Amino acid sequence: MDDGPQRAEATELSLPKGTAMQFGPDTPVMHALASMRAMRRLKPDPVPAELIETLIRAATWGPSASNAQHYGFIAVTDRAKMAELAVAWRESQSAYEALQGKLVPGFDDPASQRMMDALRYQAEHFEDTPLVIAACHERMGAEKVMANPSKVRAIVKEMGWANMRRFAAAGMASMNLSEASSIYPAVQNLLIAARSHGLAANLTIWHLFRESDFRELLGVPKTHGIYGLIPIGWPLGNFGPVRRRPVDEVLHWNQWSG
């Protein structure tokens, strides 16, 4: 019986072992990508405000649907607020650990156990996290369009009824993907900028386990969704090459094969 997708066998290093790590705003982008590990053990030392602004500026340089730029970022640095977030974070971590190996089997290998150790460490020390960035985006659900008669008439005039029916059927999915495709490029830019400046980070969607709590703690308006929480700080560990599946296992030419 098929138990669903298995953990990938990551066998290829992105950089040769012993490669000297580069840092600073002029870090080559391919080097930053090749050594951008998800790092969860952080020093409590604060991240300067001007550097936080640099990260957000890099995020805004990412593409967004129709160049609408309906994103917003909450930078949490207040210790009291971080302590409140820590409670919801630990509950989310517990929920994730309860699901460990059940949705994606294969979590019993040493690499996965090291990851789980890092997750537990992060949860236990979350109050000491110097910076958490919440990546948010305005909700653009199709129901907002369909609730506006003048917009519906304009779409019908432009597309015709047949295309309008197809639009209505696929509208919700396409709008949701539009939101995601508008915020995640910004998040990736932020992660690359953090790595270039020597900051450790990891992208999570753990807020979904306790979404109402995180929304209330962060004061996110109903018009916006949270698409990721990103703990950031100076690393306790070291940057280095990432290990991934070889390209020839994931690249398909012209059509899906194998």
mmCIF file of C-alpha atoms in Angstrom:
data_model
loop_
_atom_site.group_PDB
_atom_site.id
_atom_site.type_symbol
_atom_site.label_atom_id
_atom_site.label_comp_id
_atom_site.label_asym_id
_atom_site.label_seq_id
_atom_site.Cartn_x
_atom_site.Cartn_y
_atom_site.Cartn_z
ATOM 1 C CA MET A 1 0.000 0.000 0.000
ATOM 2 C CA ASP A 2 1.308 3.452 -0.933
ATOM 3 C CA ASP A 3 1.926 5.502 2.221
ATOM 4 C CA GLY A 4 2.325 8.740 0.284
ATOM 5 C CA PRO A 5 5.448 10.716 -0.580
ATOM 6 C CA GLN A 6 8.653 9.641 1.112
ATOM 7 C CA ARG A 7 11.477 11.766 2.449
ATOM 8 C CA ALA A 8 13.863 12.643 -0.372
ATOM 9 C CA GLU A 9 17.332 11.121 -0.489
ATOM 10 C CA ALA A 10 19.510 14.220 -0.628
ATOM 11 C CA THR A 11 22.880 13.140 -1.979
ATOM 12 C CA GLU A 12 24.357 16.165 -3.754
ATOM 13 C CA LEU A 13 26.281 18.958 -1.996
ATOM 14 C CA SER A 14 25.752 22.437 -3.406
ATOM 15 C CA LEU A 15 29.368 23.437 -2.728
ATOM 16 C CA PRO A 16 32.572 21.458 -2.137
ATOM 17 C CA LYS A 17 33.279 20.702 1.502
ATOM 18 C CA GLY A 18 35.513 23.310 3.086
ATOM 19 C CA THR A 19 34.396 26.137 0.772
ATOM 20 C CA ALA A 20 35.006 29.471 2.482
ATOM 21 C CA MET A 21 31.745 31.226 3.257
ATOM 22 C CA GLN A 22 31.235 34.730 1.885
ATOM 23 C CA PHE A 23 29.218 37.458 3.555
ATOM 24 C CA GLY A 24 28.120 41.021 2.936
ATOM 25 C CA PRO A 25 25.853 42.821 0.462
ATOM 26 C CA ASP A 26 28.106 41.817 -2.446
ATOM 27 C CA THR A 27 27.907 38.072 -1.744
ATOM 28 C CA PRO A 28 27.430 36.270 -5.097
ATOM 29 C CA VAL A 29 23.804 35.227 -5.319
ATOM 30 C CA MET A 30 24.591 31.635 -6.326
ATOM 31 C CA HIS A 31 26.902 31.294 -3.332
ATOM 32 C CA ALA A 32 24.225 32.644 -1.007
ATOM 33 C CA LEU A 33 21.669 30.222 -2.417
ATOM 34 C CA ALA A 34 24.058 27.287 -2.157
ATOM 35 C CA SER A 35 24.722 27.938 1.535
ATOM 36 C CA MET A 36 21.313 29.150 2.695
ATOM 37 C CA ARG A 37 20.532 26.506 5.290
ATOM 38 C CA ALA A 38 17.399 26.620 7.444
ATOM 39 C CA MET A 39 19.013 27.622 10.746
ATOM 40 C CA ARG A 40 16.999 27.523 13.961
ATOM 41 C CA ARG A 41 19.609 27.953 16.699
ATOM 42 C CA LEU A 42 20.011 31.700 17.144
ATOM 43 C CA LYS A 43 21.912 34.036 19.420
ATOM 44 C CA PRO A 44 19.736 36.452 21.424
ATOM 45 C CA ASP A 45 21.748 39.450 20.159
ATOM 46 C CA PRO A 46 19.464 42.049 18.521
ATOM 47 C CA VAL A 47 19.352 42.630 14.784
ATOM 48 C CA PRO A 48 19.912 46.350 14.042
ATOM 49 C CA ALA A 49 16.831 48.238 12.830
ATOM 50 C CA GLU A 50 18.622 49.442 9.710
ATOM 51 C CA LEU A 51 19.461 45.858 8.777
ATOM 52 C CA ILE A 52 15.836 44.826 9.270
ATOM 53 C CA GLU A 53 14.849 47.623 6.895
ATOM 54 C CA THR A 54 17.415 46.313 4.408
ATOM 55 C CA LEU A 55 15.808 42.867 4.531
ATOM 56 C CA ILE A 56 12.339 44.303 3.941
ATOM 57 C CA ARG A 57 13.619 46.469 1.106
ATOM 58 C CA ALA A 58 15.038 43.373 -0.561
ATOM 59 C CA ALA A 59 11.676 41.654 -0.069
ATOM 60 C CA THR A 60 9.854 44.472 -1.857
ATOM 61 C CA TRP A 61 12.081 43.979 -4.885
ATOM 62 C CA GLY A 62 10.417 40.622 -5.546
ATOM 63 C CA PRO A 63 7.742 40.364 -8.248
ATOM 64 C CA SER A 64 4.046 40.466 -7.386
ATOM 65 C CA ALA A 65 0.914 39.786 -9.425
ATOM 66 C CA SER A 66 0.084 42.801 -11.598
ATOM 67 C CA ASN A 67 2.821 44.578 -9.634
ATOM 68 C CA ALA A 68 0.058 45.326 -7.119
ATOM 69 C CA GLN A 69 2.403 45.032 -4.107
ATOM 70 C CA HIS A 70 -0.369 44.214 -1.639
ATOM 71 C CA TYR A 71 2.055 42.745 0.891
ATOM 72 C CA GLY A 72 2.960 43.872 4.384
ATOM 73 C CA PHE A 73 5.592 42.738 6.871
ATOM 74 C CA ILE A 74 5.471 42.766 10.667
ATOM 75 C CA ALA A 75 8.892 42.842 12.334
ATOM 76 C CA VAL A 76 8.618 41.621 15.931
ATOM 77 C CA THR A 77 11.544 42.591 18.173
ATOM 78 C CA ASP A 78 9.769 43.350 21.473
ATOM 79 C CA ARG A 79 10.670 40.785 24.142
ATOM 80 C CA ALA A 80 7.233 40.803 25.768
ATOM 81 C CA LYS A 81 5.561 40.214 22.414
ATOM 82 C CA MET A 82 8.088 37.469 21.607
ATOM 83 C CA ALA A 83 7.231 35.726 24.876
ATOM 84 C CA GLU A 84 3.559 35.734 23.884
ATOM 85 C CA LEU A 85 4.404 34.352 20.453
ATOM 86 C CA ALA A 86 6.519 31.653 22.124
ATOM 87 C CA VAL A 87 3.444 30.103 23.740
ATOM 88 C CA ALA A 88 1.637 29.694 20.402
ATOM 89 C CA TRP A 89 4.876 28.628 18.730
ATOM 90 C CA ARG A 90 5.472 25.784 21.182
ATOM 91 C CA GLU A 91 1.894 24.585 20.748
ATOM 92 C CA SER A 92 2.400 24.607 16.970
ATOM 93 C CA GLN A 93 5.680 22.734 17.304
ATOM 94 C CA SER A 94 3.974 20.093 19.430
ATOM 95 C CA ALA A 95 1.259 19.668 16.792
ATOM 96 C CA TYR A 96 3.895 19.309 14.080
ATOM 97 C CA GLU A 97 5.834 16.750 16.093
ATOM 98 C CA ALA A 98 2.658 14.742 16.655
ATOM 99 C CA LEU A 99 2.298 14.514 12.866
ATOM 100 C CA GLN A 100 5.977 13.661 12.377
ATOM 101 C CA GLY A 101 6.352 10.834 9.882
ATOM 102 C CA LYS A 102 2.618 10.392 9.410
ATOM 103 C CA LEU A 103 1.991 12.634 6.396
ATOM 104 C CA VAL A 104 5.452 12.218 4.868
ATOM 105 C CA PRO A 105 7.023 8.948 6.079
ATOM 106 C CA GLY A 106 10.761 8.537 6.558
ATOM 107 C CA PHE A 107 11.473 10.803 9.533
ATOM 108 C CA ASP A 108 13.550 8.171 11.325
ATOM 109 C CA ASP A 109 16.864 8.866 9.586
ATOM 110 C CA PRO A 110 19.690 10.729 11.396
ATOM 111 C CA ALA A 111 19.310 13.905 9.310
ATOM 112 C CA SER A 112 15.621 14.150 10.171
ATOM 113 C CA GLN A 113 16.339 13.599 13.843
ATOM 114 C CA ARG A 114 18.897 16.420 13.782
ATOM 115 C CA MET A 115 16.251 18.638 12.248
ATOM 116 C CA MET A 116 13.781 17.671 14.967
ATOM 117 C CA ASP A 117 16.381 18.473 17.626
ATOM 118 C CA ALA A 118 16.780 21.932 16.089
ATOM 119 C CA LEU A 119 12.997 22.412 16.003
ATOM 120 C CA ARG A 120 12.748 21.532 19.674
ATOM 121 C CA TYR A 121 15.628 23.836 20.550
ATOM 122 C CA GLN A 122 13.964 26.698 18.699
ATOM 123 C CA ALA A 123 10.670 26.126 20.500
ATOM 124 C CA GLU A 124 12.324 25.895 23.921
ATOM 125 C CA HIS A 125 14.313 29.118 23.368
ATOM 126 C CA PHE A 126 11.782 31.072 21.338
ATOM 127 C CA GLU A 127 11.620 33.914 23.871
ATOM 128 C CA ASP A 128 15.251 34.656 23.004
ATOM 129 C CA THR A 129 14.586 34.984 19.266
ATOM 130 C CA PRO A 130 15.743 38.513 18.359
ATOM 131 C CA LEU A 131 13.503 38.958 15.317
ATOM 132 C CA VAL A 132 10.425 37.359 13.784
ATOM 133 C CA ILE A 133 9.029 38.661 10.526
ATOM 134 C CA ALA A 134 5.433 37.879 9.575
ATOM 135 C CA ALA A 135 4.909 37.986 5.813
ATOM 136 C CA CYS A 136 1.342 39.063 5.044
ATOM 137 C CA HIS A 137 -0.672 39.705 1.900
ATOM 138 C CA GLU A 138 -4.062 41.189 1.195
ATOM 139 C CA ARG A 139 -6.730 38.607 0.549
ATOM 140 C CA MET A 140 -7.880 38.799 -3.053
ATOM 141 C CA GLY A 141 -10.541 36.055 -2.996
ATOM 142 C CA ALA A 142 -12.722 35.637 -6.073
ATOM 143 C CA GLU A 143 -15.800 36.200 -3.916
ATOM 144 C CA LYS A 144 -14.793 39.877 -3.644
ATOM 145 C CA VAL A 145 -14.917 40.167 -7.426
ATOM 146 C CA MET A 146 -18.139 38.178 -7.793
ATOM 147 C CA ALA A 147 -19.840 40.328 -5.145
ATOM 148 C CA ASN A 148 -19.314 43.444 -7.262
ATOM 149 C CA PRO A 149 -21.960 43.576 -10.064
ATOM 150 C CA SER A 150 -20.126 46.193 -12.105
ATOM 151 C CA LYS A 151 -16.941 44.091 -12.095
ATOM 152 C CA VAL A 152 -18.905 40.987 -13.084
ATOM 153 C CA ARG A 153 -20.520 42.845 -16.004
ATOM 154 C CA ALA A 154 -17.132 44.150 -17.125
ATOM 155 C CA ILE A 155 -15.625 40.650 -17.031
ATOM 156 C CA VAL A 156 -18.557 39.148 -18.964
ATOM 157 C CA LYS A 157 -18.263 41.868 -21.591
ATOM 158 C CA GLU A 158 -14.557 41.257 -21.939
ATOM 159 C CA MET A 159 -14.481 37.446 -21.682
ATOM 160 C CA GLY A 160 -17.938 36.216 -22.701
ATOM 161 C CA TRP A 161 -20.223 33.952 -20.660
ATOM 162 C CA ALA A 162 -18.358 30.702 -21.430
ATOM 163 C CA ASN A 163 -15.060 32.079 -20.214
ATOM 164 C CA MET A 164 -16.858 33.745 -17.313
ATOM 165 C CA ARG A 165 -18.136 30.360 -16.114
ATOM 166 C CA ARG A 166 -14.630 28.927 -16.293
ATOM 167 C CA PHE A 167 -13.320 31.958 -14.425
ATOM 168 C CA ALA A 168 -15.925 31.515 -11.692
ATOM 169 C CA ALA A 169 -15.047 27.829 -11.304
ATOM 170 C CA ALA A 170 -11.301 28.437 -11.081
ATOM 171 C CA GLY A 171 -11.438 31.893 -9.557
ATOM 172 C CA MET A 172 -10.866 30.952 -5.933
ATOM 173 C CA ALA A 173 -7.863 28.767 -6.679
ATOM 174 C CA SER A 174 -6.322 31.310 -9.024
ATOM 175 C CA MET A 175 -6.778 34.155 -6.563
ATOM 176 C CA ASN A 176 -5.223 32.143 -3.752
ATOM 177 C CA LEU A 177 -2.288 31.239 -5.979
ATOM 178 C CA SER A 178 -2.007 34.886 -6.957
ATOM 179 C CA GLU A 179 -1.611 35.840 -3.304
ATOM 180 C CA ALA A 180 0.992 33.129 -2.710
ATOM 181 C CA SER A 181 2.912 33.926 -5.891
ATOM 182 C CA SER A 182 2.992 37.571 -4.838
ATOM 183 C CA ILE A 183 4.337 37.067 -1.301
ATOM 184 C CA TYR A 184 6.692 34.099 -1.555
ATOM 185 C CA PRO A 185 9.093 35.725 -4.032
ATOM 186 C CA ALA A 186 9.361 38.551 -1.488
ATOM 187 C CA VAL A 187 10.059 36.023 1.262
ATOM 188 C CA GLN A 188 12.761 34.344 -0.820
ATOM 189 C CA ASN A 189 14.396 37.717 -1.441
ATOM 190 C CA LEU A 190 14.319 38.363 2.298
ATOM 191 C CA LEU A 191 15.933 34.995 3.040
ATOM 192 C CA ILE A 192 18.694 35.572 0.493
ATOM 193 C CA ALA A 193 19.362 39.041 1.896
ATOM 194 C CA ALA A 194 19.503 37.616 5.425
ATOM 195 C CA ARG A 195 21.983 34.934 4.379
ATOM 196 C CA SER A 196 24.137 37.471 2.551
ATOM 197 C CA HIS A 197 24.404 39.573 5.714
ATOM 198 C CA GLY A 198 25.244 36.562 7.865
ATOM 199 C CA LEU A 199 21.823 36.177 9.464
ATOM 200 C CA ALA A 200 20.278 32.775 10.073
ATOM 201 C CA ALA A 201 16.607 32.274 9.207
ATOM 202 C CA ASN A 202 13.965 29.711 8.386
ATOM 203 C CA LEU A 203 10.555 30.021 6.755
ATOM 204 C CA THR A 204 7.627 28.403 8.550
ATOM 205 C CA ILE A 205 3.858 28.196 8.157
ATOM 206 C CA TRP A 206 3.361 26.896 11.675
ATOM 207 C CA HIS A 207 0.998 29.773 12.360
ATOM 208 C CA LEU A 208 -1.642 27.687 10.582
ATOM 209 C CA PHE A 209 -1.804 25.371 13.615
ATOM 210 C CA ARG A 210 -2.796 28.347 15.820
ATOM 211 C CA GLU A 211 -3.761 30.931 13.214
ATOM 212 C CA SER A 212 -6.335 32.827 15.281
ATOM 213 C CA ASP A 213 -3.806 33.202 18.120
ATOM 214 C CA PHE A 214 -1.049 34.491 15.871
ATOM 215 C CA ARG A 215 -3.438 36.830 14.070
ATOM 216 C CA GLU A 216 -4.602 38.309 17.358
ATOM 217 C CA LEU A 217 -1.088 38.635 18.794
ATOM 218 C CA LEU A 218 0.185 40.319 15.630
ATOM 219 C CA GLY A 219 -2.909 42.461 15.042
ATOM 220 C CA VAL A 220 -3.276 41.267 11.435
ATOM 221 C CA PRO A 221 -6.445 42.762 9.885
ATOM 222 C CA LYS A 222 -9.136 40.489 8.446
ATOM 223 C CA THR A 223 -8.330 41.827 4.996
ATOM 224 C CA HIS A 224 -4.898 40.161 5.082
ATOM 225 C CA GLY A 225 -3.572 36.648 5.503
ATOM 226 C CA ILE A 226 -0.354 35.476 7.145
ATOM 227 C CA TYR A 227 1.740 33.500 4.666
ATOM 228 C CA GLY A 228 4.821 32.845 6.725
ATOM 229 C CA LEU A 229 6.603 33.455 10.005
ATOM 230 C CA ILE A 230 10.376 33.851 9.717
ATOM 231 C CA PRO A 231 12.544 33.725 12.866
ATOM 232 C CA ILE A 232 15.841 35.532 12.179
ATOM 233 C CA GLY A 233 19.023 36.127 14.151
ATOM 234 C CA TRP A 234 22.757 35.691 14.328
ATOM 235 C CA PRO A 235 23.527 31.960 14.067
ATOM 236 C CA LEU A 236 24.900 29.770 16.808
ATOM 237 C CA GLY A 237 25.974 27.293 14.123
ATOM 238 C CA ASN A 238 27.832 27.680 10.836
ATOM 239 C CA PHE A 239 26.693 28.292 7.306
ATOM 240 C CA GLY A 240 27.701 25.681 4.778
ATOM 241 C CA PRO A 241 26.637 23.855 1.622
ATOM 242 C CA VAL A 242 23.116 22.470 1.453
ATOM 243 C CA ARG A 243 22.474 18.868 0.450
ATOM 244 C CA ARG A 244 19.773 18.258 -2.134
ATOM 245 C CA ARG A 245 18.570 15.764 -4.720
ATOM 246 C CA PRO A 246 20.692 15.766 -7.893
ATOM 247 C CA VAL A 247 19.400 17.901 -10.754
ATOM 248 C CA ASP A 248 19.106 14.919 -13.098
ATOM 249 C CA GLU A 249 16.505 13.445 -10.718
ATOM 250 C CA VAL A 250 14.235 16.480 -10.794
ATOM 251 C CA LEU A 251 14.736 17.994 -14.261
ATOM 252 C CA HIS A 252 12.353 16.896 -17.021
ATOM 253 C CA TRP A 253 12.938 18.061 -20.590
ATOM 254 C CA ASN A 254 9.877 19.068 -22.626
ATOM 255 C CA GLN A 255 7.455 16.813 -20.718
ATOM 256 C CA TRP A 256 7.263 14.818 -17.485
ATOM 257 C CA SER A 257 9.200 11.580 -17.740
ATOM 258 C CA GLY A 258 9.872 8.635 -15.482
#
